[in-house]
Amino acid sequence: MRQFTLSQQLKILGVLALGLLGTEIINLILSNWLNQFGIRPRDPGNLPGIFLAPWLHANLTHFASNFLPLLLFMWLSMQWGKVTFIKSTLLIWLGAGLLVWLLGRNAMHIGASGIVYGYLGFLILGGFYSKKLHLLIISVVIAVLYGGMIFGVLPLQRFVSFEYHLFGFVMGLLSAHLWAKSS
């Protein structure tokens, strides 16, 4: 399977980081005006939120809690190769967003945490499907260090989109099942 070079990985992560930072700065300047473009379930006017919601955050704390885990988990997911990474990213992003739009509670759902949870699910399961030692090590380390995040899929906090976490995680597990073994 074709792999990303380290240079390609760093470029992708750099572009993503700059895009997230730029969006956050603009949103702060606009007093979070962009957040109206998140996902409001079952509202046809908010269907574009499936694509836009991961770029939007409620405040700097929300942004900071997603920024580094997203970059780390994305980088680790790239180790499965280009095709697996791209297909998994698309399924996590679009699948989780669509499920939130279809089944989420009536609230504005924003933030990259659905994608973070998707990569978490992929990373925990992907190494076991791949049967490659270096990928299995990634899975075990992520499960040990970040396994406690699983509680984020439960409706424990009023203003946290557990639906985005849950559906992202499920899409990540599905991605691992579908594509991690081909890596």
GROMACS .gro file of N, CA, C and O in nm, residues 13 16-17 20 57 60-78 85 112-121 123 142 145-146 149 165:
model
  164
   13LEU      N    1  -0.075   1.802   0.774
   13LEU     CA    2  -0.103   1.846   0.911
   13LEU      C    3  -0.086   1.997   0.925
   13LEU      O    4  -0.163   2.063   0.995
   16LEU      N    5  -0.388   2.167   0.764
   16LEU     CA    6  -0.503   2.151   0.854
   16LEU      C    7  -0.491   2.244   0.974
   16LEU      O    8  -0.587   2.312   1.011
   17ALA      N    9  -0.374   2.246   1.036
   17ALA     CA   10  -0.353   2.331   1.154
   17ALA      C   11  -0.376   2.478   1.120
   17ALA      O   12  -0.445   2.549   1.195
   20LEU      N   13  -0.752   2.536   1.063
   20LEU     CA   14  -0.826   2.539   1.190
   20LEU      C   15  -0.799   2.668   1.267
   20LEU      O   16  -0.891   2.731   1.319
   57HIS      N   17  -1.577   2.603   1.653
   57HIS     CA   18  -1.568   2.572   1.796
   57HIS      C   19  -1.634   2.682   1.877
   57HIS      O   20  -1.635   2.799   1.837
   60LEU      N   21  -1.220   2.919   2.280
   60LEU     CA   22  -1.079   2.875   2.271
   60LEU      C   23  -1.054   2.745   2.346
   60LEU      O   24  -0.972   2.664   2.304
   61THR      N   25  -1.121   2.725   2.458
   61THR     CA   26  -1.104   2.600   2.534
   61THR      C   27  -1.150   2.481   2.451
   61THR      O   28  -1.083   2.378   2.445
   62HIS      N   29  -1.266   2.496   2.388
   62HIS     CA   30  -1.320   2.391   2.301
   62HIS      C   31  -1.223   2.364   2.186
   62HIS      O   32  -1.191   2.249   2.154
   63PHE      N   33  -1.174   2.471   2.125
   63PHE     CA   34  -1.077   2.458   2.015
   63PHE      C   35  -0.951   2.385   2.062
   63PHE      O   36  -0.906   2.291   1.998
   64ALA      N   37  -0.896   2.428   2.174
   64ALA     CA   38  -0.772   2.369   2.225
   64ALA      C   39  -0.789   2.222   2.260
   64ALA      O   40  -0.697   2.142   2.240
   65SER      N   41  -0.906   2.185   2.311
   65SER     CA   42  -0.927   2.045   2.349
   65SER      C   43  -0.934   1.953   2.228
   65SER      O   44  -0.911   1.833   2.240
   66ASN      N   45  -0.962   2.007   2.111
   66ASN     CA   46  -0.968   1.926   1.988
   66ASN      C   47  -0.843   1.934   1.903
   66ASN      O   48  -0.809   1.840   1.832
   67PHE      N   49  -0.773   2.046   1.909
   67PHE     CA   50  -0.664   2.075   1.815
   67PHE      C   51  -0.552   1.971   1.817
   67PHE      O   52  -0.524   1.907   1.715
   68LEU      N   53  -0.487   1.952   1.930
   68LEU     CA   54  -0.373   1.860   1.935
   68LEU      C   55  -0.414   1.714   1.919
   68LEU      O   56  -0.348   1.640   1.844
   69PRO      N   57  -0.523   1.668   1.984
   69PRO     CA   58  -0.563   1.528   1.959
   69PRO      C   59  -0.597   1.502   1.812
   69PRO      O   60  -0.564   1.397   1.758
   70LEU      N   61  -0.661   1.599   1.747
   70LEU     CA   62  -0.693   1.582   1.605
   70LEU      C   63  -0.566   1.565   1.522
   70LEU      O   64  -0.555   1.472   1.442
   71LEU      N   65  -0.469   1.652   1.544
   71LEU     CA   66  -0.344   1.643   1.467
   71LEU      C   67  -0.269   1.513   1.498
   71LEU      O   68  -0.219   1.447   1.406
   72LEU      N   69  -0.262   1.475   1.625
   72LEU     CA   70  -0.193   1.351   1.663
   72LEU      C   71  -0.262   1.230   1.603
   72LEU      O   72  -0.199   1.144   1.540
   73PHE      N   73  -0.393   1.220   1.623
   73PHE     CA   74  -0.466   1.103   1.574
   73PHE      C   75  -0.467   1.097   1.422
   73PHE      O   76  -0.460   0.989   1.363
   74MET      N   77  -0.474   1.212   1.358
   74MET     CA   78  -0.468   1.215   1.212
   74MET      C   79  -0.332   1.164   1.165
   74MET      O   80  -0.325   1.082   1.072
   75TRP      N   81  -0.226   1.213   1.228
   75TRP     CA   82  -0.091   1.170   1.188
   75TRP      C   83  -0.076   1.018   1.208
   75TRP      O   84  -0.026   0.949   1.119
   76LEU      N   85  -0.120   0.968   1.320
   76LEU     CA   86  -0.109   0.823   1.344
   76LEU      C   87  -0.193   0.745   1.244
   76LEU      O   88  -0.151   0.638   1.198
   77SER      N   89  -0.309   0.794   1.207
   77SER     CA   90  -0.395   0.726   1.110
   77SER      C   91  -0.330   0.721   0.972
   77SER      O   92  -0.356   0.629   0.894
   78MET      N   93  -0.246   0.817   0.942
   78MET     CA   94  -0.175   0.818   0.814
   78MET      C   95  -0.081   0.699   0.799
   78MET      O   96  -0.043   0.663   0.688
   85PHE      N   97  -0.624   0.590   0.476
   85PHE     CA   98  -0.642   0.717   0.546
   85PHE      C   99  -0.751   0.802   0.481
   85PHE      O  100  -0.841   0.854   0.550
  112ALA      N  101  -1.446   1.968   1.618
  112ALA     CA  102  -1.374   1.858   1.553
  112ALA      C  103  -1.374   1.730   1.636
  112ALA      O  104  -1.316   1.632   1.595
  113SER      N  105  -1.442   1.730   1.749
  113SER     CA  106  -1.435   1.613   1.836
  113SER      C  107  -1.497   1.488   1.773
  113SER      O  108  -1.454   1.377   1.801
  114GLY      N  109  -1.595   1.504   1.685
  114GLY     CA  110  -1.649   1.388   1.616
  114GLY      C  111  -1.543   1.320   1.531
  114GLY      O  112  -1.535   1.197   1.524
  115ILE      N  113  -1.459   1.401   1.468
  115ILE     CA  114  -1.349   1.348   1.388
  115ILE      C  115  -1.243   1.287   1.479
  115ILE      O  116  -1.189   1.179   1.451
  116VAL      N  117  -1.214   1.353   1.590
  116VAL     CA  118  -1.117   1.301   1.688
  116VAL      C  119  -1.161   1.163   1.735
  116VAL      O  120  -1.083   1.068   1.739
  117TYR      N  121  -1.288   1.150   1.772
  117TYR     CA  122  -1.340   1.022   1.819
  117TYR      C  123  -1.340   0.918   1.707
  117TYR      O  124  -1.322   0.799   1.732
  118GLY      N  125  -1.362   0.963   1.585
  118GLY     CA  126  -1.354   0.871   1.472
  118GLY      C  127  -1.214   0.813   1.455
  118GLY      O  128  -1.197   0.691   1.442
  119TYR      N  129  -1.116   0.900   1.459
  119TYR     CA  130  -0.978   0.850   1.450
  119TYR      C  131  -0.943   0.763   1.571
  119TYR      O  132  -0.871   0.664   1.559
  120LEU      N  133  -0.995   0.798   1.688
  120LEU     CA  134  -0.972   0.716   1.807
  120LEU      C  135  -1.023   0.574   1.783
  120LEU      O  136  -0.951   0.476   1.808
  121GLY      N  137  -1.146   0.562   1.735
  121GLY     CA  138  -1.201   0.429   1.707
  121GLY      C  139  -1.118   0.355   1.604
  121GLY      O  140  -1.087   0.236   1.620
  123LEU      N  141  -0.800   0.402   1.530
  123LEU     CA  142  -0.667   0.369   1.583
  123LEU      C  143  -0.671   0.253   1.683
  123LEU      O  144  -0.581   0.170   1.685
  142ILE      N  145  -0.250   0.377   2.198
  142ILE     CA  146  -0.365   0.468   2.196
  142ILE      C  147  -0.473   0.418   2.291
  142ILE      O  148  -0.532   0.498   2.365
  145LEU      N  149  -0.340   0.495   2.651
  145LEU     CA  150  -0.328   0.637   2.685
  145LEU      C  151  -0.458   0.715   2.669
  145LEU      O  152  -0.482   0.812   2.743
  146TYR      N  153  -0.541   0.677   2.573
  146TYR     CA  154  -0.660   0.757   2.542
  146TYR      C  155  -0.791   0.679   2.558
  146TYR      O  156  -0.898   0.732   2.526
  149MET      N  157  -1.120   0.819   2.697
  149MET     CA  158  -1.206   0.909   2.618
  149MET      C  159  -1.339   0.844   2.583
  149MET      O  160  -1.435   0.913   2.551
  165HIS      N  161  -1.954   1.251   1.917
  165HIS     CA  162  -1.850   1.161   1.967
  165HIS      C  163  -1.886   1.016   1.934
  165HIS      O  164  -1.804   0.940   1.883
   0.00000   0.00000   0.00000
